[in-house]
mmCIF file of C-alpha atoms in Angstrom:
data_model
loop_
_atom_site.group_PDB
_atom_site.id
_atom_site.type_symbol
_atom_site.label_atom_id
_atom_site.label_comp_id
_atom_site.label_asym_id
_atom_site.label_seq_id
_atom_site.Cartn_x
_atom_site.Cartn_y
_atom_site.Cartn_z
ATOM 1 C CA MET W 1 -12.374 5.431 28.243
ATOM 2 C CA THR W 2 -12.890 2.702 25.694
ATOM 3 C CA ARG W 3 -16.331 0.970 26.106
ATOM 4 C CA ALA W 4 -14.316 -2.543 26.627
ATOM 5 C CA ALA W 5 -16.360 -5.674 27.507
ATOM 6 C CA PRO W 6 -16.850 -6.962 31.036
ATOM 7 C CA ASN W 7 -13.804 -7.884 33.167
ATOM 8 C CA SER W 8 -11.548 -5.564 30.777
ATOM 9 C CA PRO W 9 -9.431 -2.900 32.468
ATOM 10 C CA PRO W 10 -10.029 0.120 30.831
ATOM 11 C CA LEU W 11 -7.500 1.807 27.968
ATOM 12 C CA ARG W 12 -6.227 5.115 29.260
ATOM 13 C CA HIS W 13 -3.625 6.315 26.350
ATOM 14 C CA VAL W 14 -1.929 5.176 23.244
ATOM 15 C CA VAL W 15 1.758 6.259 22.586
ATOM 16 C CA THR W 16 3.662 6.068 19.056
ATOM 17 C CA TRP W 17 6.680 7.010 17.610
ATOM 18 C CA SER W 18 7.751 9.382 14.584
ATOM 19 C CA ALA W 19 11.311 9.197 12.809
ATOM 20 C CA ALA W 20 10.761 12.552 11.009
ATOM 21 C CA TYR W 21 14.445 11.992 8.744
ATOM 22 C CA ASP W 22 13.302 8.410 7.629
ATOM 23 C CA TYR W 23 11.800 8.974 3.838
ATOM 24 C CA CYS W 24 9.210 5.631 4.872
ATOM 25 C CA HIS W 25 8.423 5.495 8.277
ATOM 26 C CA ASP W 26 6.091 8.113 8.940
ATOM 27 C CA ARG W 27 4.956 7.693 5.528
ATOM 28 C CA TYR W 28 4.308 4.010 5.586
ATOM 29 C CA GLN W 29 2.690 4.030 8.979
ATOM 30 C CA ALA W 30 0.285 7.411 8.267
ATOM 31 C CA TYR W 31 -2.936 5.338 7.593
ATOM 32 C CA TYR W 32 -2.612 3.121 10.400
ATOM 33 C CA LEU W 33 -2.006 5.595 12.623
ATOM 34 C CA ALA W 34 -4.774 7.790 10.976
ATOM 35 C CA GLY W 35 -7.413 4.858 11.948
ATOM 36 C CA LEU W 36 -5.918 3.946 15.396
ATOM 37 C CA THR W 37 -6.372 7.944 16.371
ATOM 38 C CA ALA W 38 -9.793 8.232 14.876
ATOM 39 C CA ALA W 39 -10.576 4.994 16.755
ATOM 40 C CA ALA W 40 -9.043 5.918 19.950
ATOM 41 C CA GLU W 41 -10.412 9.212 20.319
ATOM 42 C CA ALA W 42 -13.836 8.203 19.495
ATOM 43 C CA ALA W 43 -13.498 6.199 22.927
ATOM 44 C CA GLY W 44 -11.825 9.596 24.606
ATOM 45 C CA VAL W 45 -8.731 7.910 24.764
ATOM 46 C CA PRO W 46 -5.652 10.147 24.022
ATOM 47 C CA VAL W 47 -2.782 8.904 21.134
ATOM 48 C CA THR W 48 0.612 10.969 22.094
ATOM 49 C CA VAL W 49 3.221 10.847 18.963
ATOM 50 C CA HIS W 50 6.766 11.170 20.343
ATOM 51 C CA GLN W 51 9.636 11.964 18.283
ATOM 52 C CA LEU W 52 12.312 9.432 17.976
ATOM 53 C CA GLN W 53 14.963 12.400 17.045
ATOM 54 C CA ARG W 54 15.489 16.016 17.907
ATOM 55 C CA LEU W 55 14.344 18.975 16.120
ATOM 56 C CA PRO W 56 11.667 17.184 13.591
ATOM 57 C CA GLY W 57 10.728 20.144 11.704
ATOM 58 C CA VAL W 58 14.225 20.320 10.372
ATOM 59 C CA LEU W 59 14.675 17.023 9.621
ATOM 60 C CA ARG W 60 11.499 16.981 7.905
ATOM 61 C CA ALA W 61 13.054 19.652 5.745
ATOM 62 C CA LEU W 62 16.107 17.381 5.298
ATOM 63 C CA ARG W 63 14.151 14.488 4.550
ATOM 64 C CA ARG W 64 12.311 16.743 1.586
ATOM 65 C CA VAL W 65 15.820 17.944 0.308
ATOM 66 C CA ARG W 66 16.735 13.820 0.043
ATOM 67 C CA SER W 67 13.687 12.401 -1.351
ATOM 68 C CA SER W 68 13.122 15.236 -4.009
ATOM 69 C CA TYR W 69 12.796 13.618 -7.332
ATOM 70 C CA ARG W 70 14.330 16.840 -8.820
ATOM 71 C CA LEU W 71 17.080 16.572 -6.626
ATOM 72 C CA THR W 72 17.906 13.233 -6.559
ATOM 73 C CA ARG W 73 18.577 13.247 -10.223
ATOM 74 C CA LEU W 74 20.944 15.793 -9.777
ATOM 75 C CA MET W 75 22.738 15.227 -6.540
ATOM 76 C CA LYS W 76 25.736 12.871 -6.315
ATOM 77 C CA THR W 77 26.464 10.392 -4.039
ATOM 78 C CA ARG W 78 28.480 12.284 -1.694
ATOM 79 C CA LEU W 79 26.178 14.713 -1.506
ATOM 80 C CA ALA W 80 23.405 12.822 -0.248
ATOM 81 C CA ASP W 81 25.280 11.521 1.994
ATOM 82 C CA GLY W 82 26.315 14.523 3.170
ATOM 83 C CA VAL W 83 22.595 15.102 3.942
ATOM 84 C CA ASP W 84 22.443 11.896 5.621
ATOM 85 C CA GLY W 85 25.180 12.882 7.923
ATOM 86 C CA ILE W 86 23.832 16.607 8.876
ATOM 87 C CA ALA W 87 20.674 14.836 9.754
ATOM 88 C CA ARG W 88 21.944 12.320 12.133
ATOM 89 C CA LEU W 89 23.975 14.592 13.779
ATOM 90 C CA VAL W 90 20.881 17.436 14.126
ATOM 91 C CA GLY W 91 18.768 14.551 15.143
ATOM 92 C CA GLY W 92 20.605 12.266 17.016
ATOM 93 C CA ASN W 93 20.002 8.630 18.324
ATOM 94 C CA ARG W 94 16.560 7.570 16.427
ATOM 95 C CA THR W 95 16.445 4.095 18.532
ATOM 96 C CA PRO W 96 13.130 3.635 20.539
ATOM 97 C CA PRO W 97 12.127 2.684 23.833
ATOM 98 C CA SER W 98 12.051 -0.951 22.529
ATOM 99 C CA GLY W 99 15.313 -0.915 21.235
ATOM 100 C CA VAL W 100 14.786 -2.094 18.066
ATOM 101 C CA PHE W 101 13.852 0.231 14.810
ATOM 102 C CA HIS W 102 12.576 -0.759 11.484
ATOM 103 C CA PRO W 103 11.634 1.984 8.923
ATOM 104 C CA LEU W 104 8.754 -0.110 7.275
ATOM 105 C CA VAL W 105 7.847 -0.962 10.909
ATOM 106 C CA GLY W 106 5.310 1.530 13.099
ATOM 107 C CA GLN W 107 4.937 0.509 16.705
ATOM 108 C CA TYR W 108 2.032 1.460 19.008
ATOM 109 C CA VAL W 109 2.137 0.753 22.877
ATOM 110 C CA PHE W 110 -1.664 0.569 24.424
ATOM 111 C CA GLU W 111 -1.460 1.520 28.474
ATOM 112 C CA PHE W 112 -4.551 0.083 30.207
ATOM 113 C CA GLU W 113 -5.179 0.901 33.794
ATOM 114 C CA GLY W 114 -3.513 -1.054 36.382
ATOM 115 C CA GLY W 115 -0.219 -0.451 34.741
ATOM 116 C CA LYS W 116 -1.152 -3.363 31.623
ATOM 117 C CA THR W 117 -0.102 -2.608 28.124
ATOM 118 C CA VAL W 118 -0.082 -4.291 24.915
ATOM 119 C CA ARG W 119 2.313 -3.606 22.374
ATOM 120 C CA LEU W 120 1.636 -3.768 18.570
ATOM 121 C CA ALA W 121 3.861 -3.370 15.699
ATOM 122 C CA VAL W 122 2.516 -2.782 12.110
ATOM 123 C CA ASP W 123 5.034 -3.774 9.367
ATOM 124 C CA ALA W 124 4.050 -2.299 6.197
ATOM 125 C CA GLN W 125 6.982 -4.091 4.273
ATOM 126 C CA ASP W 126 6.221 -5.093 0.673
ATOM 127 C CA SER W 127 7.557 -8.294 0.701
ATOM 128 C CA GLY W 128 5.884 -11.145 2.893
ATOM 129 C CA GLU W 129 8.989 -11.687 5.421
ATOM 130 C CA LEU W 130 8.462 -9.944 8.604
ATOM 131 C CA ALA W 131 10.601 -6.763 9.229
ATOM 132 C CA LEU W 132 11.477 -8.041 12.088
ATOM 133 C CA PRO W 133 11.644 -11.345 12.356
ATOM 134 C CA ASP W 134 12.407 -12.030 16.190
ATOM 135 C CA ALA W 135 9.830 -9.523 17.069
ATOM 136 C CA GLY W 136 7.515 -11.758 18.995
ATOM 137 C CA SER W 137 9.644 -11.109 22.612
ATOM 138 C CA VAL W 138 9.116 -7.209 22.087
ATOM 139 C CA PHE W 139 5.922 -7.349 20.287
ATOM 140 C CA PRO W 140 3.611 -10.140 20.428
ATOM 141 C CA LEU W 141 0.922 -8.623 18.450
ATOM 142 C CA TYR W 142 2.297 -7.842 15.115
ATOM 143 C CA ALA W 143 0.042 -6.890 12.039
ATOM 144 C CA LYS W 144 1.676 -7.541 8.558
ATOM 145 C CA THR W 145 0.229 -5.639 5.573
ATOM 146 C CA ASN W 146 1.441 -7.983 2.912
ATOM 147 C CA TYR W 147 0.794 -11.566 4.504
ATOM 148 C CA HIS W 148 1.546 -13.861 1.830
ATOM 149 C CA ALA W 149 -1.035 -16.580 1.212
ATOM 150 C CA ASP W 150 1.340 -18.929 1.241
ATOM 151 C CA GLY W 151 3.644 -17.858 4.275
ATOM 152 C CA VAL W 152 4.346 -19.759 7.629
ATOM 153 C CA TYR W 153 4.142 -16.942 10.407
ATOM 154 C CA PRO W 154 3.894 -17.316 14.103
ATOM 155 C CA GLU W 155 0.667 -17.693 15.696
ATOM 156 C CA PHE W 156 0.814 -13.732 17.047
ATOM 157 C CA VAL W 157 1.175 -12.454 13.535
ATOM 158 C CA ILE W 158 -2.024 -11.379 11.927
ATOM 159 C CA PRO W 159 -2.758 -10.094 8.730
ATOM 160 C CA GLU W 160 -3.728 -6.567 7.830
ATOM 161 C CA CYS W 161 -4.540 -4.631 4.740
ATOM 162 C CA ASN W 162 -2.172 -2.170 2.356
ATOM 163 C CA GLY W 163 -3.101 1.306 3.249
ATOM 164 C CA ASN W 164 -2.193 4.344 1.274
ATOM 165 C CA PRO W 165 -1.464 7.326 2.999
ATOM 166 C CA LEU W 166 -2.078 9.710 -0.303
ATOM 167 C CA ILE W 167 -5.837 9.580 -0.100
ATOM 168 C CA LEU W 168 -5.719 10.387 3.786
ATOM 169 C CA ASP W 169 -6.957 13.879 3.020
ATOM 170 C CA LYS W 170 -9.143 13.118 -0.186
ATOM 171 C CA LEU W 171 -11.498 10.415 1.324
ATOM 172 C CA PRO W 172 -14.573 12.810 0.581
ATOM 173 C CA GLU W 173 -13.332 13.545 -2.877
ATOM 174 C CA LEU W 174 -12.028 10.310 -3.576
ATOM 175 C CA THR W 175 -15.897 8.917 -2.358
ATOM 176 C CA ALA W 176 -17.674 11.325 -4.409
ATOM 177 C CA SER W 177 -16.298 10.561 -7.931
ATOM 178 C CA ARG W 178 -18.309 6.781 -6.991
ATOM 179 C CA THR W 179 -20.902 8.346 -9.827
ATOM 180 C CA GLN W 180 -18.536 9.876 -12.267
ATOM 181 C CA PRO W 181 -20.015 9.262 -15.818
ATOM 182 C CA ALA W 182 -17.932 6.704 -17.644
ATOM 183 C CA GLU W 183 -15.450 7.993 -20.325
ATOM 184 C CA TYR W 184 -13.173 4.887 -21.205
ATOM 185 C CA ASP W 185 -14.115 1.252 -20.843
ATOM 186 C CA VAL W 186 -10.746 0.220 -19.354
ATOM 187 C CA CYS W 187 -7.873 2.672 -17.846
ATOM 188 C CA CYS W 188 -4.156 0.866 -17.662
ATOM 189 C CA VAL W 189 -1.818 3.182 -15.738
ATOM 190 C CA VAL W 190 1.348 1.463 -15.375
ATOM 191 C CA ARG W 191 4.452 2.163 -13.770
ATOM 192 C CA VAL W 192 6.824 0.085 -15.550
ATOM 193 C CA TRP W 193 8.972 -2.147 -12.895
ATOM 194 C CA GLY W 194 8.433 -4.635 -10.200
ATOM 195 C CA GLY W 195 9.652 -8.125 -9.064
ATOM 196 C CA GLN W 196 12.263 -8.130 -6.190
ATOM 197 C CA ASP W 197 14.829 -5.568 -7.619
ATOM 198 C CA GLU W 198 12.529 -3.202 -9.809
ATOM 199 C CA GLU W 199 13.825 -4.283 -13.126
ATOM 200 C CA GLU W 200 12.965 -8.097 -12.848
ATOM 201 C CA GLY W 201 9.365 -6.899 -13.410
ATOM 202 C CA VAL W 202 9.951 -4.864 -16.741
ATOM 203 C CA GLU W 203 9.085 -6.950 -19.612
ATOM 204 C CA HIS W 204 5.799 -8.395 -17.569
ATOM 205 C CA ASN W 205 4.604 -5.105 -17.255
ATOM 206 C CA LEU W 206 5.453 -4.238 -20.929
ATOM 207 C CA ARG W 207 4.075 -7.220 -22.363
ATOM 208 C CA LEU W 208 0.873 -6.207 -19.888
ATOM 209 C CA LEU W 209 1.079 -2.888 -22.104
ATOM 210 C CA GLU W 210 0.859 -4.294 -24.977
ATOM 211 C CA ALA W 211 -2.139 -7.061 -24.672
ATOM 212 C CA VAL W 212 -4.334 -4.446 -23.229
ATOM 213 C CA ASN W 213 -3.571 -2.439 -26.284
ATOM 214 C CA LYS W 214 -4.865 -4.914 -28.503
ATOM 215 C CA ALA W 215 -8.325 -5.438 -26.432
ATOM 216 C CA ASN W 216 -10.826 -3.597 -28.875
ATOM 217 C CA VAL W 217 -12.598 -1.308 -25.860
ATOM 218 C CA ARG W 218 -12.032 2.606 -25.306
ATOM 219 C CA LYS W 219 -9.164 2.452 -23.154
ATOM 220 C CA TYR W 220 -6.911 4.856 -21.595
ATOM 221 C CA LEU W 221 -3.353 3.780 -21.760
ATOM 222 C CA LEU W 222 -0.032 5.027 -20.265
ATOM 223 C CA ALA W 223 3.406 3.698 -19.260
ATOM 224 C CA TYR W 224 5.300 5.754 -16.670
ATOM 225 C CA LEU W 225 9.306 4.356 -17.613
ATOM 226 C CA VAL W 226 11.302 4.384 -14.282
ATOM 227 C CA THR W 227 14.508 1.919 -14.818
ATOM 228 C CA GLY W 228 15.888 -0.056 -17.069
ATOM 229 C CA ASP W 229 16.906 0.693 -20.773
ATOM 230 C CA ILE W 230 14.076 3.278 -20.918
ATOM 231 C CA ASP W 231 15.169 4.467 -24.209
ATOM 232 C CA ARG W 232 14.527 0.755 -25.590
ATOM 233 C CA GLN W 233 10.993 0.594 -23.577
ATOM 234 C CA GLU W 234 10.060 3.683 -25.030
ATOM 235 C CA ALA W 235 10.878 2.860 -28.511
ATOM 236 C CA ARG W 236 9.012 -0.693 -28.204
ATOM 237 C CA LEU W 237 5.859 0.513 -26.924
ATOM 238 C CA ARG W 238 5.333 3.909 -29.152
ATOM 239 C CA ALA W 239 5.748 1.397 -32.112
ATOM 240 C CA GLN W 240 2.465 0.067 -31.145
ATOM 241 C CA GLY W 241 0.877 3.426 -30.259
ATOM 242 C CA ILE W 242 1.084 2.836 -26.487
ATOM 243 C CA PRO W 243 1.704 6.647 -24.941
ATOM 244 C CA THR W 244 4.767 6.852 -22.190
ATOM 245 C CA THR W 245 6.140 9.043 -19.702
ATOM 246 C CA ARG W 246 9.182 9.691 -18.049
ATOM 247 C CA GLN W 247 7.432 12.050 -15.467
ATOM 248 C CA PRO W 248 4.947 10.605 -12.261
ATOM 249 C CA MET W 249 1.461 11.085 -13.468
ATOM 250 C CA PRO W 250 -0.087 14.076 -11.834
ATOM 251 C CA LEU W 251 -2.201 12.226 -9.046
ATOM 252 C CA GLN W 252 -5.351 14.418 -9.313
ATOM 253 C CA ARG W 253 -5.168 13.628 -13.365
ATOM 254 C CA LEU W 254 -4.725 9.777 -12.207
ATOM 255 C CA TRP W 255 -7.502 9.740 -10.337
ATOM 256 C CA GLN W 256 -9.698 11.811 -12.345
ATOM 257 C CA VAL W 257 -9.262 9.402 -15.382
ATOM 258 C CA SER W 258 -9.594 6.195 -12.951
ATOM 259 C CA ALA W 259 -12.845 7.928 -11.974
ATOM 260 C CA SER W 260 -14.452 7.606 -15.318
ATOM 261 C CA SER W 261 -13.262 4.351 -16.264
ATOM 262 C CA ARG W 262 -15.536 1.125 -15.661
ATOM 263 C CA ILE W 263 -12.726 -0.827 -15.160
ATOM 264 C CA ASN W 264 -9.041 -0.111 -13.884
ATOM 265 C CA ILE W 265 -6.448 -2.546 -14.546
ATOM 266 C CA ILE W 266 -3.561 -2.434 -11.864
ATOM 267 C CA ARG W 267 -0.807 -5.211 -11.639
ATOM 268 C CA LEU W 268 0.546 -6.159 -8.419
ATOM 269 C CA GLY W 269 3.496 -4.137 -6.773
ATOM 270 C CA MET W 270 7.049 -5.212 -5.959
ATOM 271 C CA HIS W 271 7.113 -8.770 -4.148
ATOM 272 C CA ASN W 272 3.677 -9.195 -5.531
ATOM 273 C CA CYS W 273 2.429 -6.844 -2.511
ATOM 274 C CA VAL W 274 -1.344 -5.251 -3.230
ATOM 275 C CA PRO W 275 -0.441 -1.754 -4.316
ATOM 276 C CA TRP W 276 -1.236 0.921 -2.407
ATOM 277 C CA ARG W 277 -2.870 2.083 -5.277
ATOM 278 C CA TYR W 278 -5.922 -0.480 -5.004
ATOM 279 C CA MET W 279 -6.814 1.353 -2.012
ATOM 280 C CA ASP W 280 -7.743 4.336 -4.301
ATOM 281 C CA MET W 281 -9.596 1.890 -6.295
ATOM 282 C CA LEU W 282 -12.098 0.981 -3.469
ATOM 283 C CA ALA W 283 -12.628 4.545 -2.239
ATOM 284 C CA MET W 284 -13.654 5.182 -5.884
ATOM 285 C CA GLY W 285 -15.649 1.839 -5.904
ATOM 286 C CA THR W 286 -14.319 1.273 -9.396
ATOM 287 C CA CYS W 287 -13.681 -2.128 -11.017
ATOM 288 C CA VAL W 288 -10.598 -3.284 -10.608
ATOM 289 C CA VAL W 289 -8.728 -6.137 -12.902
ATOM 290 C CA PHE W 290 -5.371 -7.195 -11.665
ATOM 291 C CA ASP W 291 -2.917 -9.065 -13.967
ATOM 292 C CA GLN W 292 -3.023 -11.393 -11.540
ATOM 293 C CA PRO W 293 -5.138 -12.957 -8.505
ATOM 294 C CA PRO W 294 -3.682 -11.481 -5.360
ATOM 295 C CA GLN W 295 -0.954 -13.656 -3.707
ATOM 296 C CA THR W 296 -1.411 -11.899 0.151
ATOM 297 C CA VAL W 297 -4.289 -12.212 2.509
ATOM 298 C CA TRP W 298 -6.260 -9.025 3.953
ATOM 299 C CA PRO W 299 -8.501 -9.541 7.419
ATOM 300 C CA VAL W 300 -11.562 -9.891 5.533
ATOM 301 C CA PRO W 301 -10.813 -11.518 2.498
ATOM 302 C CA LEU W 302 -10.807 -10.327 -0.915
ATOM 303 C CA GLU W 303 -12.925 -12.440 -3.163
ATOM 304 C CA GLU W 304 -12.610 -12.599 -6.831
ATOM 305 C CA GLY W 305 -15.670 -12.001 -8.877
ATOM 306 C CA LYS W 306 -16.574 -9.661 -5.999
ATOM 307 C CA HIS W 307 -13.946 -7.250 -5.036
ATOM 308 C CA TYR W 308 -11.691 -7.836 -8.431
ATOM 309 C CA LEU W 309 -11.104 -9.537 -11.300
ATOM 310 C CA HIS W 310 -7.937 -10.577 -12.975
ATOM 311 C CA LEU W 311 -6.163 -11.164 -16.153
ATOM 312 C CA GLY W 312 -4.613 -14.693 -15.423
ATOM 313 C CA LEU W 313 -0.851 -13.137 -15.979
ATOM 314 C CA LEU W 314 0.820 -15.778 -12.978
ATOM 315 C CA THR W 315 3.845 -14.672 -12.073
ATOM 316 C CA PRO W 316 4.599 -17.029 -8.740
ATOM 317 C CA ARG W 317 7.545 -16.478 -6.912
ATOM 318 C CA GLY W 318 10.811 -17.172 -9.026
ATOM 319 C CA GLN W 319 9.191 -16.472 -12.232
ATOM 320 C CA ALA W 320 9.631 -12.733 -13.660
ATOM 321 C CA ARG W 321 6.812 -13.036 -16.258
ATOM 322 C CA ALA W 322 3.699 -15.084 -17.276
ATOM 323 C CA ASP W 323 3.651 -17.709 -20.046
ATOM 324 C CA ASP W 324 3.307 -16.399 -23.595
ATOM 325 C CA ALA W 325 -0.174 -17.945 -23.996
ATOM 326 C CA ARG W 326 -1.261 -15.709 -21.096
ATOM 327 C CA TYR W 327 -0.874 -12.898 -22.543
ATOM 328 C CA THR W 328 -2.171 -13.770 -25.830
ATOM 329 C CA ALA W 329 -5.414 -14.481 -24.162
ATOM 330 C CA VAL W 330 -5.602 -10.798 -22.355
ATOM 331 C CA PRO W 331 -7.555 -8.884 -25.122
ATOM 332 C CA GLU W 332 -10.283 -11.628 -25.431
ATOM 333 C CA LEU W 333 -10.784 -11.909 -21.406
ATOM 334 C CA LEU W 334 -10.779 -8.002 -21.315
ATOM 335 C CA THR W 335 -13.306 -7.372 -23.657
ATOM 336 C CA GLN W 336 -15.643 -9.926 -22.171
ATOM 337 C CA TYR W 337 -14.919 -8.494 -18.875
ATOM 338 C CA VAL W 338 -15.981 -4.660 -20.243
ATOM 339 C CA CYS W 339 -19.012 -6.477 -21.986
ATOM 340 C CA HIS W 340 -20.385 -8.172 -18.965
ATOM 341 C CA ALA W 341 -21.514 -4.748 -17.478
ATOM 342 C CA SER W 342 -23.465 -6.531 -14.806
ATOM 343 C CA LEU W 343 -20.361 -8.147 -13.335
ATOM 344 C CA VAL W 344 -18.587 -4.709 -13.860
ATOM 345 C CA ASP W 345 -21.490 -2.862 -11.619
ATOM 346 C CA ALA W 346 -21.905 -5.330 -9.422
ATOM 347 C CA ILE W 347 -18.214 -5.384 -8.697
ATOM 348 C CA ARG W 348 -18.140 -1.563 -8.665
ATOM 349 C CA SER W 349 -20.772 -1.201 -5.368
ATOM 350 C CA GLN W 350 -19.103 -4.168 -3.685
ATOM 351 C CA THR W 351 -15.741 -2.523 -3.797
ATOM 352 C CA ALA W 352 -16.999 0.605 -2.399
ATOM 353 C CA ALA W 353 -18.645 -1.143 0.379
ATOM 354 C CA TYR W 354 -15.900 -3.424 1.443
ATOM 355 C CA PHE W 355 -13.851 0.000 1.561
ATOM 356 C CA ASP W 356 -16.457 1.993 3.881
ATOM 357 C CA GLN W 357 -17.066 -1.249 6.079
ATOM 358 C CA HIS W 358 -13.094 -2.593 6.123
ATOM 359 C CA ALA W 359 -10.718 -0.733 4.676
ATOM 360 C CA HIS W 360 -11.185 2.755 5.669
ATOM 361 C CA PRO W 361 -8.477 3.891 8.196
ATOM 362 C CA ALA W 362 -11.040 4.660 10.756
ATOM 363 C CA ALA W 363 -12.398 0.799 10.112
ATOM 364 C CA VAL W 364 -8.592 -0.419 9.744
ATOM 365 C CA GLY W 365 -7.973 1.649 13.500
ATOM 366 C CA ARG W 366 -11.143 0.147 15.043
ATOM 367 C CA ARG W 367 -10.027 -3.600 13.775
ATOM 368 C CA LEU W 368 -6.615 -3.176 15.060
ATOM 369 C CA LEU W 369 -7.868 -1.888 18.350
ATOM 370 C CA SER W 370 -10.069 -4.519 18.497
ATOM 371 C CA LYS W 371 -7.585 -7.179 18.324
ATOM 372 C CA VAL W 372 -5.813 -5.383 21.518
ATOM 373 C CA LEU W 373 -8.919 -5.192 23.558
ATOM 374 C CA ASP W 374 -9.348 -9.203 22.473
ATOM 375 C CA ALA W 375 -5.848 -9.901 23.786
ATOM 376 C CA VAL W 376 -6.725 -7.845 27.217
ATOM 377 C CA ARG W 377 -10.079 -9.687 27.595
ATOM 378 C CA GLY W 378 -8.793 -13.470 26.698
ATOM 379 C CA SER W 379 -6.086 -12.697 29.852
ATOM 380 C CA ARG W 380 -3.201 -13.697 27.307
ATOM 381 C CA SER W 381 -0.450 -12.994 29.252
ATOM 382 C CA THR W 382 1.956 -13.299 26.832
ATOM 383 C CA LEU W 383 0.674 -10.328 25.513
ATOM 384 C CA LEU W 384 0.402 -7.780 28.506
ATOM 385 C CA ALA W 385 3.571 -6.254 29.805
ATOM 386 C CA PRO W 386 4.054 -4.335 33.403
#
């Protein structure tokens, strides 16, 4: 039973749903589910995860085949469609009780004593638009993970951080790396894609790498080439001594290099979201330098000079890359950051504290649960359903 404030009915149960075959749904919700589960169970409240389809184990195996990095390069479209067809035949309909489904939206129902319920949606879509724009009648409490600073949202929409599910079982390892000695001044590992359609952001990524390469600092550079004219990109970068790869860097190696670098450069993700990788950096307590200021809002605001720095490579909506002069200014600016040791050390300390207090899965879960309890305490009838 939750330790609710006076006049709050006790929370008895939390219910959510799993879409075993969908590539995105369970993966994108894992961080929030882990946090809510920790918060609920700490209060003695059980959490039940219902399967939306039959035979979830079989569906997960099919999903691994369908989304395999190696197999997707070999499979023809007809074969991929065939796997999808088998999954539909095996699993059946995947519509949850709400009547709506989106692969990037998690659905959570909080059941209180007396039959009251609060419905929460967690929208993890990269773009600032709502994945379920008409959700107000179904989910009057709606957490948006990539809540744009210049967006206009209904009152029931609240900002939330962009959690990385890949770190859930590695948190002790990541937080322990905060004291790892520095081998590099700067780490800049970039997947060369972005913008609105993956290819739109390629040129910006290339110019970012080229600019960082010119800084006179100890650096670890790597370009992961995934889309567009990869042969041309590879030739262009290697001519300047910038290493490239066409294979994903092993995550353990990426974390090792990141932890041993005083500064980690990260560019904003698809649709200019704050990428998952920033959560790794917070857990490690490293100093992040974004390519440009974040354009999204987190529940506890990220502050420039306290939780991050940036290179000023502004790419507002509708603009695929920054002005030429801004790339030219990067080497000197980055060198100044490296030389400002006290600033870097302060940011490293403050990012670690931010993660522990506000971005750890348990902290995210407590925050979301608190929003639900606030809705009950405020007697907002629009948030309650019998």
